[in-house]
């Protein structure tokens, strides 16, 4: 049976399964710079699908509702069909990435409490930063919803930080996306090394997409993703 493709992004295809569910097929593409840089890493889609599945299951066990239902195959996730909000929600425990370019903050500074930021999903405008007023004006979410999402992201941070520490790593930051299911706001999209930064605490060795951003060989990037998933399978 041919599935109806309802959307496609840089790293995933979304197919309609039934009126309440979709299939998310993870592709082997890796991208950076709002898609300006792109390559194929054979098997990356499987690694990201498996990583997402483990982390979504972990969040569900901790009482955080997500779109995750199960796996159709090794690279295809079954998920609740959400009305996705085109906003990326980033939680930062340590300073790295865009925040040290935008603000007078030094690489590696610790944020206590963590900083939560909202960005519009818009490659053409390079994902501009949003505040509550912008989101209300653009009819993305109201302030009450934004504050609720901030609370969920803080809960996710507690869960992810704990499991990453068990991997003998440090969680620098991560990105989540949310969607609506009726009057509920659920965690959707993916939780992978494409959307989080993890480091070894002593050496600062990188095990995430920053390797690709910094020009490391593709096989080095794949090896880091494989290593993280291997470690994760041992503790989740």
mmCIF file of C-alpha atoms in Angstrom:
data_model
loop_
_atom_site.group_PDB
_atom_site.id
_atom_site.type_symbol
_atom_site.label_atom_id
_atom_site.label_comp_id
_atom_site.label_asym_id
_atom_site.label_seq_id
_atom_site.Cartn_x
_atom_site.Cartn_y
_atom_site.Cartn_z
ATOM 1 C CA UNK A 1 0.000 0.000 0.000
ATOM 2 C CA UNK A 2 1.327 3.441 -0.973
ATOM 3 C CA UNK A 3 1.262 5.875 1.936
ATOM 4 C CA UNK A 4 0.293 9.503 1.395
ATOM 5 C CA UNK A 5 3.239 11.783 2.098
ATOM 6 C CA UNK A 6 1.919 14.833 3.911
ATOM 7 C CA UNK A 7 5.181 16.686 4.512
ATOM 8 C CA UNK A 8 8.929 16.429 4.181
ATOM 9 C CA UNK A 9 11.731 18.241 5.938
ATOM 10 C CA UNK A 10 15.495 18.167 5.672
ATOM 11 C CA UNK A 11 15.862 14.959 7.689
ATOM 12 C CA UNK A 12 12.403 13.329 7.856
ATOM 13 C CA UNK A 13 9.413 12.395 5.715
ATOM 14 C CA UNK A 14 5.923 12.320 7.229
ATOM 15 C CA UNK A 15 3.285 9.909 5.904
ATOM 16 C CA UNK A 16 -0.376 9.624 6.855
ATOM 17 C CA UNK A 17 -1.069 6.293 8.588
ATOM 18 C CA UNK A 18 -4.676 6.935 9.636
ATOM 19 C CA UNK A 19 -6.710 9.908 10.799
ATOM 20 C CA UNK A 20 -4.982 9.939 14.180
ATOM 21 C CA UNK A 21 -1.457 8.750 13.388
ATOM 22 C CA UNK A 22 1.487 9.466 11.102
ATOM 23 C CA UNK A 23 4.707 7.710 10.157
ATOM 24 C CA UNK A 24 7.960 9.621 10.548
ATOM 25 C CA UNK A 25 10.650 8.183 8.305
ATOM 26 C CA UNK A 26 14.128 9.364 9.267
ATOM 27 C CA UNK A 27 16.373 10.106 6.295
ATOM 28 C CA UNK A 28 20.140 9.756 6.058
ATOM 29 C CA UNK A 29 20.665 13.464 5.419
ATOM 30 C CA UNK A 30 22.712 15.650 7.733
ATOM 31 C CA UNK A 31 22.428 19.418 7.343
ATOM 32 C CA UNK A 32 23.747 22.613 8.861
ATOM 33 C CA UNK A 33 23.406 26.341 8.318
ATOM 34 C CA UNK A 34 19.646 26.214 7.701
ATOM 35 C CA UNK A 35 20.206 23.608 5.007
ATOM 36 C CA UNK A 36 23.027 25.482 3.252
ATOM 37 C CA UNK A 37 25.332 22.540 3.974
ATOM 38 C CA UNK A 38 24.024 19.004 3.418
ATOM 39 C CA UNK A 39 25.406 15.490 3.045
ATOM 40 C CA UNK A 40 24.264 11.891 3.287
ATOM 41 C CA UNK A 41 25.538 9.612 6.053
ATOM 42 C CA UNK A 42 24.511 6.048 5.288
ATOM 43 C CA UNK A 43 22.458 4.692 8.193
ATOM 44 C CA UNK A 44 22.092 8.001 10.040
ATOM 45 C CA UNK A 45 18.308 7.829 9.766
ATOM 46 C CA UNK A 46 18.284 4.515 11.610
ATOM 47 C CA UNK A 47 20.542 5.880 14.345
ATOM 48 C CA UNK A 48 18.334 8.947 14.846
ATOM 49 C CA UNK A 49 15.101 6.939 14.786
ATOM 50 C CA UNK A 50 16.428 4.527 17.408
ATOM 51 C CA UNK A 51 17.798 7.326 19.593
ATOM 52 C CA UNK A 52 14.479 9.192 19.425
ATOM 53 C CA UNK A 53 12.514 6.060 20.269
ATOM 54 C CA UNK A 54 14.584 5.379 23.389
ATOM 55 C CA UNK A 55 14.368 8.970 24.619
ATOM 56 C CA UNK A 56 10.646 9.341 23.888
ATOM 57 C CA UNK A 57 9.963 6.106 25.786
ATOM 58 C CA UNK A 58 12.017 7.462 28.667
ATOM 59 C CA UNK A 59 10.000 10.696 28.757
ATOM 60 C CA UNK A 60 6.720 8.767 28.642
ATOM 61 C CA UNK A 61 7.838 6.632 31.603
ATOM 62 C CA UNK A 62 8.545 9.858 33.483
ATOM 63 C CA UNK A 63 5.010 11.124 32.838
ATOM 64 C CA UNK A 64 5.854 13.572 30.028
ATOM 65 C CA UNK A 65 3.372 13.140 27.195
ATOM 66 C CA UNK A 66 4.810 12.936 23.676
ATOM 67 C CA UNK A 67 3.626 12.006 20.204
ATOM 68 C CA UNK A 68 5.495 8.679 20.310
ATOM 69 C CA UNK A 69 3.459 5.498 19.767
ATOM 70 C CA UNK A 70 5.960 2.897 18.548
ATOM 71 C CA UNK A 71 8.203 1.842 15.684
ATOM 72 C CA UNK A 72 7.083 0.490 12.305
ATOM 73 C CA UNK A 73 10.613 -0.442 11.302
ATOM 74 C CA UNK A 74 14.142 0.508 12.270
ATOM 75 C CA UNK A 75 13.948 4.008 10.739
ATOM 76 C CA UNK A 76 10.198 4.719 10.827
ATOM 77 C CA UNK A 77 8.338 5.938 13.909
ATOM 78 C CA UNK A 78 4.596 5.697 14.502
ATOM 79 C CA UNK A 79 3.375 8.925 16.104
ATOM 80 C CA UNK A 80 0.196 10.689 17.073
ATOM 81 C CA UNK A 81 -0.846 13.176 14.432
ATOM 82 C CA UNK A 82 -0.256 16.624 15.885
ATOM 83 C CA UNK A 83 -0.845 20.120 14.609
ATOM 84 C CA UNK A 84 2.804 21.136 14.891
ATOM 85 C CA UNK A 85 3.740 24.624 16.066
ATOM 86 C CA UNK A 86 6.535 26.108 13.902
ATOM 87 C CA UNK A 87 8.621 27.078 16.914
ATOM 88 C CA UNK A 88 11.861 25.555 18.178
ATOM 89 C CA UNK A 89 12.214 25.612 21.965
ATOM 90 C CA UNK A 90 15.853 25.515 23.082
ATOM 91 C CA UNK A 91 16.999 24.887 26.645
ATOM 92 C CA UNK A 92 20.596 25.796 27.426
ATOM 93 C CA UNK A 93 22.507 24.445 30.423
ATOM 94 C CA UNK A 94 25.894 25.609 29.142
ATOM 95 C CA UNK A 95 26.802 28.380 26.734
ATOM 96 C CA UNK A 96 27.705 27.309 23.224
ATOM 97 C CA UNK A 97 26.405 27.816 19.701
ATOM 98 C CA UNK A 98 24.429 30.868 18.677
ATOM 99 C CA UNK A 99 24.014 32.368 22.145
ATOM 100 C CA UNK A 100 27.733 33.175 22.442
ATOM 101 C CA UNK A 101 27.548 34.946 19.081
ATOM 102 C CA UNK A 102 24.418 36.943 19.918
ATOM 103 C CA UNK A 103 25.193 37.988 23.489
ATOM 104 C CA UNK A 104 28.241 38.896 25.622
ATOM 105 C CA UNK A 105 28.460 35.357 27.001
ATOM 106 C CA UNK A 106 31.560 33.184 26.918
ATOM 107 C CA UNK A 107 31.743 29.607 25.644
ATOM 108 C CA UNK A 108 31.132 27.102 28.432
ATOM 109 C CA UNK A 109 29.467 29.444 30.932
ATOM 110 C CA UNK A 110 26.978 27.609 33.141
ATOM 111 C CA UNK A 111 23.372 28.787 33.160
ATOM 112 C CA UNK A 112 21.788 28.269 36.577
ATOM 113 C CA UNK A 113 18.865 28.215 36.134
ATOM 114 C CA UNK A 114 18.942 27.081 32.504
ATOM 115 C CA UNK A 115 17.956 29.534 29.778
ATOM 116 C CA UNK A 116 14.946 28.747 27.576
ATOM 117 C CA UNK A 117 14.625 30.436 24.173
ATOM 118 C CA UNK A 118 12.021 30.308 21.403
ATOM 119 C CA UNK A 119 12.880 30.493 17.699
ATOM 120 C CA UNK A 120 10.628 30.698 14.653
ATOM 121 C CA UNK A 121 11.163 27.778 12.263
ATOM 122 C CA UNK A 122 12.059 29.794 9.176
ATOM 123 C CA UNK A 123 15.232 28.902 7.287
ATOM 124 C CA UNK A 124 14.949 31.929 5.005
ATOM 125 C CA UNK A 125 15.115 34.226 8.043
ATOM 126 C CA UNK A 126 17.635 32.016 9.858
ATOM 127 C CA UNK A 127 15.202 31.017 12.634
ATOM 128 C CA UNK A 128 14.787 34.375 14.402
ATOM 129 C CA UNK A 129 14.473 34.613 18.184
ATOM 130 C CA UNK A 130 10.930 35.082 19.520
ATOM 131 C CA UNK A 131 9.448 36.402 22.736
ATOM 132 C CA UNK A 132 5.918 36.001 24.119
ATOM 133 C CA UNK A 133 4.715 39.122 22.305
ATOM 134 C CA UNK A 134 5.965 37.915 18.924
ATOM 135 C CA UNK A 135 4.344 34.511 19.389
ATOM 136 C CA UNK A 136 1.037 36.026 20.419
ATOM 137 C CA UNK A 137 1.046 38.426 17.460
ATOM 138 C CA UNK A 138 1.923 35.646 15.015
ATOM 139 C CA UNK A 139 -0.805 33.455 16.563
ATOM 140 C CA UNK A 140 1.668 30.706 17.387
ATOM 141 C CA UNK A 141 0.854 30.462 21.085
ATOM 142 C CA UNK A 142 -0.255 32.699 23.916
ATOM 143 C CA UNK A 143 1.840 33.533 26.970
ATOM 144 C CA UNK A 144 0.105 30.938 29.142
ATOM 145 C CA UNK A 145 0.935 28.221 26.599
ATOM 146 C CA UNK A 146 4.523 29.441 26.279
ATOM 147 C CA UNK A 147 4.997 29.316 30.038
ATOM 148 C CA UNK A 148 3.454 25.831 30.131
ATOM 149 C CA UNK A 149 5.904 24.703 27.442
ATOM 150 C CA UNK A 150 8.787 26.206 29.406
ATOM 151 C CA UNK A 151 7.727 24.054 32.347
ATOM 152 C CA UNK A 152 7.621 20.916 30.197
ATOM 153 C CA UNK A 153 11.053 21.694 28.748
ATOM 154 C CA UNK A 154 12.447 22.078 32.278
ATOM 155 C CA UNK A 155 11.018 18.653 33.172
ATOM 156 C CA UNK A 156 12.529 17.157 30.028
ATOM 157 C CA UNK A 157 15.849 18.729 30.960
ATOM 158 C CA UNK A 158 15.816 17.031 34.348
ATOM 159 C CA UNK A 159 15.192 13.639 32.723
ATOM 160 C CA UNK A 160 17.717 14.065 29.900
ATOM 161 C CA UNK A 161 20.406 15.513 32.172
ATOM 162 C CA UNK A 162 20.129 12.521 34.471
ATOM 163 C CA UNK A 163 20.374 9.940 31.686
ATOM 164 C CA UNK A 164 23.218 11.802 29.917
ATOM 165 C CA UNK A 165 25.137 11.890 33.204
ATOM 166 C CA UNK A 166 24.726 8.109 33.402
ATOM 167 C CA UNK A 167 26.473 7.975 30.011
ATOM 168 C CA UNK A 168 29.380 9.905 31.603
ATOM 169 C CA UNK A 169 28.532 12.892 29.424
ATOM 170 C CA UNK A 170 27.290 16.469 29.944
ATOM 171 C CA UNK A 171 24.125 17.855 28.337
ATOM 172 C CA UNK A 172 24.932 21.335 27.033
ATOM 173 C CA UNK A 173 21.594 22.092 25.364
ATOM 174 C CA UNK A 174 18.727 20.607 23.379
ATOM 175 C CA UNK A 175 15.869 21.608 21.110
ATOM 176 C CA UNK A 176 12.252 20.448 21.296
ATOM 177 C CA UNK A 177 9.228 21.032 19.124
ATOM 178 C CA UNK A 178 5.607 20.880 20.239
ATOM 179 C CA UNK A 179 2.283 20.159 18.620
ATOM 180 C CA UNK A 180 -1.389 20.373 19.523
ATOM 181 C CA UNK A 181 -3.627 17.373 20.055
ATOM 182 C CA UNK A 182 -7.021 18.823 20.853
ATOM 183 C CA UNK A 183 -6.378 21.112 23.811
ATOM 184 C CA UNK A 184 -3.128 19.374 24.762
ATOM 185 C CA UNK A 185 0.422 20.457 23.953
ATOM 186 C CA UNK A 186 2.676 17.441 23.367
ATOM 187 C CA UNK A 187 6.369 17.008 22.684
ATOM 188 C CA UNK A 188 6.743 16.062 19.006
ATOM 189 C CA UNK A 189 9.313 15.822 16.215
ATOM 190 C CA UNK A 190 12.522 14.103 17.413
ATOM 191 C CA UNK A 191 15.106 13.958 20.205
ATOM 192 C CA UNK A 192 18.445 13.158 18.598
ATOM 193 C CA UNK A 193 22.033 14.323 18.354
ATOM 194 C CA UNK A 194 20.857 16.577 15.533
ATOM 195 C CA UNK A 195 18.957 18.532 18.178
ATOM 196 C CA UNK A 196 21.082 18.284 21.322
ATOM 197 C CA UNK A 197 24.679 18.899 22.334
ATOM 198 C CA UNK A 198 26.569 16.467 24.544
ATOM 199 C CA UNK A 199 30.210 16.575 25.590
ATOM 200 C CA UNK A 200 32.634 14.473 27.589
ATOM 201 C CA UNK A 201 33.187 16.444 30.818
ATOM 202 C CA UNK A 202 36.992 16.297 31.033
ATOM 203 C CA UNK A 203 38.103 16.323 27.407
ATOM 204 C CA UNK A 204 35.144 18.319 25.982
ATOM 205 C CA UNK A 205 34.998 15.736 23.190
ATOM 206 C CA UNK A 206 31.911 16.346 21.040
ATOM 207 C CA UNK A 207 29.384 13.585 20.296
ATOM 208 C CA UNK A 208 26.738 15.518 18.367
ATOM 209 C CA UNK A 209 26.022 17.407 15.131
ATOM 210 C CA UNK A 210 28.554 20.085 16.027
ATOM 211 C CA UNK A 211 31.090 17.639 14.594
ATOM 212 C CA UNK A 212 29.448 18.097 11.202
ATOM 213 C CA UNK A 213 29.102 21.855 11.658
ATOM 214 C CA UNK A 214 32.834 22.046 12.376
ATOM 215 C CA UNK A 215 33.797 20.062 9.307
ATOM 216 C CA UNK A 216 34.755 16.684 10.742
ATOM 217 C CA UNK A 217 34.674 13.740 8.301
ATOM 218 C CA UNK A 218 31.247 12.128 7.836
ATOM 219 C CA UNK A 219 32.487 8.785 9.177
ATOM 220 C CA UNK A 220 33.586 10.577 12.358
ATOM 221 C CA UNK A 221 30.099 12.054 12.753
ATOM 222 C CA UNK A 222 28.470 8.653 12.237
ATOM 223 C CA UNK A 223 30.830 7.018 14.717
ATOM 224 C CA UNK A 224 29.851 9.552 17.403
ATOM 225 C CA UNK A 225 26.135 8.924 16.791
ATOM 226 C CA UNK A 226 26.730 5.170 16.999
ATOM 227 C CA UNK A 227 28.713 5.550 20.214
ATOM 228 C CA UNK A 228 26.002 7.649 21.863
ATOM 229 C CA UNK A 229 23.251 5.213 20.891
ATOM 230 C CA UNK A 230 25.326 2.283 22.132
ATOM 231 C CA UNK A 231 25.844 3.951 25.489
ATOM 232 C CA UNK A 232 22.174 4.915 25.674
ATOM 233 C CA UNK A 233 20.984 1.354 25.055
ATOM 234 C CA UNK A 234 22.964 0.226 28.072
ATOM 235 C CA UNK A 235 21.177 2.535 30.521
ATOM 236 C CA UNK A 236 17.634 3.193 29.200
#
